[in-house]
Amino acid sequence: MKRQKRNKHDRAYSRGYNAGLDGKSREECPFGTLSARTNWMGGWREGRTDFAQGMLGVSSIQNLKNIG
């Protein structure tokens, strides 16, 4: 089965969310363009919020699906 191409901005957001949920620093952003970096940072902030609230495992996956 072929993978469908996903939106770059959605992918950046979800990667940022996962990085924030893992407790990583915002300095670890892999994106250089402003729009992708902005989306990554938005996801990172949401992930850090969920990390602080203790949303780990299945509850964080469900939250990411609701956001995206």
N, CA and C atoms as an extended XYZ file, in Angstrom:
204
Properties=species:S:1:pos:R:3:atomname:S:1:resname:S:1:resid:I:1 pbc="F F F"
N         0.843       -1.168        0.000 N   MET     1
C         0.000        0.000        0.000 CA  MET     1
C         0.896        1.242        0.000 C   MET     1
N         0.574        2.178       -0.848 N   LYS     2
C         1.350        3.415       -0.919 CA  LYS     2
C         0.939        4.348        0.205 C   LYS     2
N         1.922        5.057        0.700 N   ARG     3
C         1.629        6.058        1.725 CA  ARG     3
C         1.184        7.343        1.056 C   ARG     3
N         0.172        7.924        1.584 N   GLN     4
C        -0.274        9.209        1.069 CA  GLN     4
C         0.615       10.301        1.621 C   GLN     4
N         0.845       11.302        0.813 N   LYS     5
C         1.640       12.425        1.295 CA  LYS     5
C         0.808       13.229        2.278 C   LYS     5
N         1.460       13.586        3.360 N   ARG     6
C         0.784       14.383        4.371 CA  ARG     6
C         1.218       15.828        4.232 C   ARG     6
N         0.437       16.682        4.760 N   ASN     7
C         0.734       18.104        4.765 CA  ASN     7
C         1.993       18.342        5.598 C   ASN     7
N         2.917       19.140        5.080 N   LYS     8
C         4.168       19.426        5.797 CA  LYS     8
C         3.905       20.079        7.142 C   LYS     8
N         2.922       20.938        7.180 N   HIS     9
C         2.631       21.666        8.418 CA  HIS     9
C         2.040       20.739        9.477 C   HIS     9
N         1.174       19.827        9.060 N   ASP    10
C         0.617       18.860       10.005 CA  ASP    10
C         1.706       17.933       10.539 C   ASP    10
N         2.609       17.541        9.671 N   ARG    11
C         3.705       16.667       10.083 CA  ARG    11
C         4.629       17.385       11.058 C   ARG    11
N         4.912       18.652       10.805 N   ALA    12
C         5.756       19.435       11.710 CA  ALA    12
C         5.078       19.585       13.065 C   ALA    12
N         3.784       19.825       13.056 N   TYR    13
C         3.038       19.980       14.306 CA  TYR    13
C         3.084       18.697       15.121 C   TYR    13
N         2.818       17.559       14.475 N   SER    14
C         2.791       16.299       15.214 CA  SER    14
C         4.180       15.915       15.713 C   SER    14
N         5.225       16.215       14.950 N   ARG    15
C         6.580       15.938       15.430 CA  ARG    15
C         6.936       16.830       16.612 C   ARG    15
N         6.486       18.077       16.586 N   GLY    16
C         6.699       18.974       17.718 CA  GLY    16
C         5.928       18.534       18.943 C   GLY    16
N         4.707       18.062       18.732 N   TYR    17
C         3.893       17.567       19.843 CA  TYR    17
C         4.580       16.391       20.511 C   TYR    17
N         5.064       15.474       19.706 N   ASN    18
C         5.745       14.301       20.258 CA  ASN    18
C         7.030       14.690       20.978 C   ASN    18
N         7.751       15.672       20.459 N   ALA    19
C         8.974       16.126       21.123 CA  ALA    19
C         8.646       16.774       22.467 C   ALA    19
N         7.606       17.572       22.520 N   GLY    20
C         7.192       18.189       23.774 CA  GLY    20
C         6.704       17.166       24.775 C   GLY    20
N         6.004       16.162       24.295 N   LEU    21
C         5.491       15.104       25.157 CA  LEU    21
C         6.627       14.260       25.731 C   LEU    21
N         7.716       14.162       24.979 N   ASP    22
C         8.890       13.428       25.459 CA  ASP    22
C         9.751       14.265       26.394 C   ASP    22
N         9.413       15.542       26.560 N   GLY    23
C        10.161       16.404       27.464 CA  GLY    23
C        11.410       17.002       26.839 C   GLY    23
N        11.481       17.028       25.521 N   LYS    24
C        12.665       17.564       24.849 CA  LYS    24
C        12.632       19.097       24.840 C   LYS    24
N        13.795       19.672       24.642 N   SER    25
C        13.932       21.120       24.620 CA  SER    25
C        13.421       21.694       23.302 C   SER    25
N        12.947       22.925       23.342 N   ARG    26
C        12.488       23.562       22.111 CA  ARG    26
C        13.639       23.923       21.186 C   ARG    26
N        14.853       23.880       21.697 N   GLU    27
C        16.035       24.154       20.882 CA  GLU    27
C        16.327       23.025       19.900 C   GLU    27
N        15.664       21.904       20.049 N   GLU    28
C        15.889       20.744       19.196 CA  GLU    28
C        15.008       20.744       17.949 C   GLU    28
N        14.420       21.862       17.604 N   CYS    29
C        13.562       21.954       16.432 CA  CYS    29
C        14.378       21.672       15.167 C   CYS    29
N        13.974       20.688       14.353 N   PRO    30
C        14.738       20.330       13.167 CA  PRO    30
C        14.416       21.176       11.934 C   PRO    30
N        13.428       22.049       12.033 N   PHE    31
C        12.977       22.801       10.865 CA  PHE    31
C        13.629       24.171       10.799 C   PHE    31
N        13.944       24.593        9.582 N   GLY    32
C        14.591       25.879        9.382 CA  GLY    32
C        13.657       26.952        8.843 C   GLY    32
N        12.628       26.534        8.094 N   THR    33
C        11.717       27.528        7.532 CA  THR    33
C        10.781       28.049        8.614 C   THR    33
N        10.378       29.281        8.466 N   LEU    34
C         9.574       29.944        9.493 CA  LEU    34
C         8.228       29.258        9.707 C   LEU    34
N         7.535       28.911        8.634 N   SER    35
C         6.201       28.325        8.790 CA  SER    35
C         6.268       26.935        9.432 C   SER    35
N         7.212       26.110        9.019 N   ALA    36
C         7.334       24.779        9.610 CA  ALA    36
C         7.790       24.880       11.060 C   ALA    36
N         8.708       25.805       11.337 N   ARG    37
C         9.177       25.986       12.713 CA  ARG    37
C         8.050       26.488       13.609 C   ARG    37
N         7.223       27.360       13.093 N   THR    38
C         6.087       27.870       13.861 CA  THR    38
C         5.123       26.748       14.209 C   THR    38
N         4.830       25.883       13.248 N   ASN    39
C         3.937       24.756       13.509 CA  ASN    39
C         4.564       23.773       14.484 C   ASN    39
N         5.870       23.533       14.369 N   TRP    40
C         6.564       22.639       15.292 CA  TRP    40
C         6.490       23.195       16.703 C   TRP    40
N         6.716       24.504       16.847 N   MET    41
C         6.680       25.129       18.171 CA  MET    41
C         5.277       25.071       18.771 C   MET    41
N         4.254       25.243       17.951 N   GLY    42
C         2.880       25.127       18.440 CA  GLY    42
C         2.594       23.732       18.957 C   GLY    42
N         3.034       22.723       18.224 N   GLY    43
C         2.877       21.346       18.683 CA  GLY    43
C         3.690       21.069       19.926 C   GLY    43
N         4.894       21.630       19.979 N   TRP    44
C         5.759       21.444       21.140 CA  TRP    44
C         5.107       22.008       22.392 C   TRP    44
N         4.502       23.203       22.276 N   ARG    45
C         3.825       23.816       23.428 CA  ARG    45
C         2.668       22.942       23.920 C   ARG    45
N         1.870       22.427       22.977 N   GLU    46
C         0.767       21.541       23.360 CA  GLU    46
C         1.297       20.272       24.018 C   GLU    46
N         2.367       19.725       23.470 N   GLY    47
C         2.965       18.518       24.040 CA  GLY    47
C         3.508       18.752       25.434 C   GLY    47
N         4.155       19.901       25.642 N   ARG    48
C         4.677       20.218       26.975 CA  ARG    48
C         3.543       20.401       27.976 C   ARG    48
N         2.443       20.998       27.544 N   THR    49
C         1.287       21.165       28.417 CA  THR    49
C         0.739       19.806       28.826 C   THR    49
N         0.595       18.910       27.848 N   ASP    50
C         0.091       17.575       28.153 CA  ASP    50
C         1.083       16.798       29.015 C   ASP    50
N         2.382       16.996       28.790 N   PHE    51
C         3.411       16.352       29.592 CA  PHE    51
C         3.296       16.803       31.047 C   PHE    51
N         3.084       18.103       31.249 N   ALA    52
C         2.957       18.646       32.598 CA  ALA    52
C         1.693       18.144       33.287 C   ALA    52
N         0.646       17.876       32.512 N   GLN    53
C        -0.608       17.387       33.078 CA  GLN    53
C        -0.608       15.876       33.263 C   GLN    53
N         0.461       15.221       32.819 N   GLY    54
C         0.575       13.788       33.017 CA  GLY    54
C        -0.116       12.944       31.974 C   GLY    54
N        -0.399       13.519       30.819 N   MET    55
C        -1.047       12.751       29.762 CA  MET    55
C         0.014       11.967       29.006 C   MET    55
N         0.133       10.720       29.335 N   LEU    56
C         1.114        9.863       28.699 CA  LEU    56
C         0.416        8.646       28.108 C   LEU    56
N         1.048        8.021       27.155 N   GLY    57
C         0.521        6.792       26.572 CA  GLY    57
C        -0.677        7.030       25.683 C   GLY    57
N        -1.722        6.266       25.895 N   VAL    58
C        -2.893        6.282       25.031 CA  VAL    58
C        -3.627        7.621       25.091 C   VAL    58
N        -3.676        8.253       26.231 N   SER    59
C        -4.393        9.525       26.346 CA  SER    59
C        -3.739       10.613       25.501 C   SER    59
N        -2.428       10.591       25.358 N   SER    60
C        -1.759       11.598       24.528 CA  SER    60
C        -2.001       11.339       23.056 C   SER    60
N        -2.097       10.084       22.664 N   ILE    61
C        -2.370        9.753       21.260 CA  ILE    61
C        -3.761       10.236       20.890 C   ILE    61
N        -4.712       10.012       21.749 N   GLN    62
C        -6.074       10.463       21.479 CA  GLN    62
C        -6.139       11.980       21.375 C   GLN    62
N        -5.411       12.690       22.205 N   ASN    63
C        -5.398       14.142       22.174 CA  ASN    63
C        -4.797       14.643       20.869 C   ASN    63
N        -3.743       14.023       20.383 N   LEU    64
C        -3.118       14.428       19.132 CA  LEU    64
C        -4.081       14.241       17.968 C   LEU    64
N        -4.870       13.186       17.992 N   LYS    65
C        -5.835       12.960       16.924 CA  LYS    65
C        -6.929       14.025       16.947 C   LYS    65
N        -7.328       14.484       18.128 N   ASN    66
C        -8.346       15.523       18.242 CA  ASN    66
C        -7.831       16.876       17.790 C   ASN    66
N        -6.557       17.137       18.011 N   ILE    67
C        -5.973       18.433       17.635 CA  ILE    67
C        -5.785       18.517       16.140 C   ILE    67
N        -5.217       17.498       15.552 N   GLY    68
C        -4.852       17.498       14.133 CA  GLY    68
C        -5.935       17.329       13.192 C   GLY    68
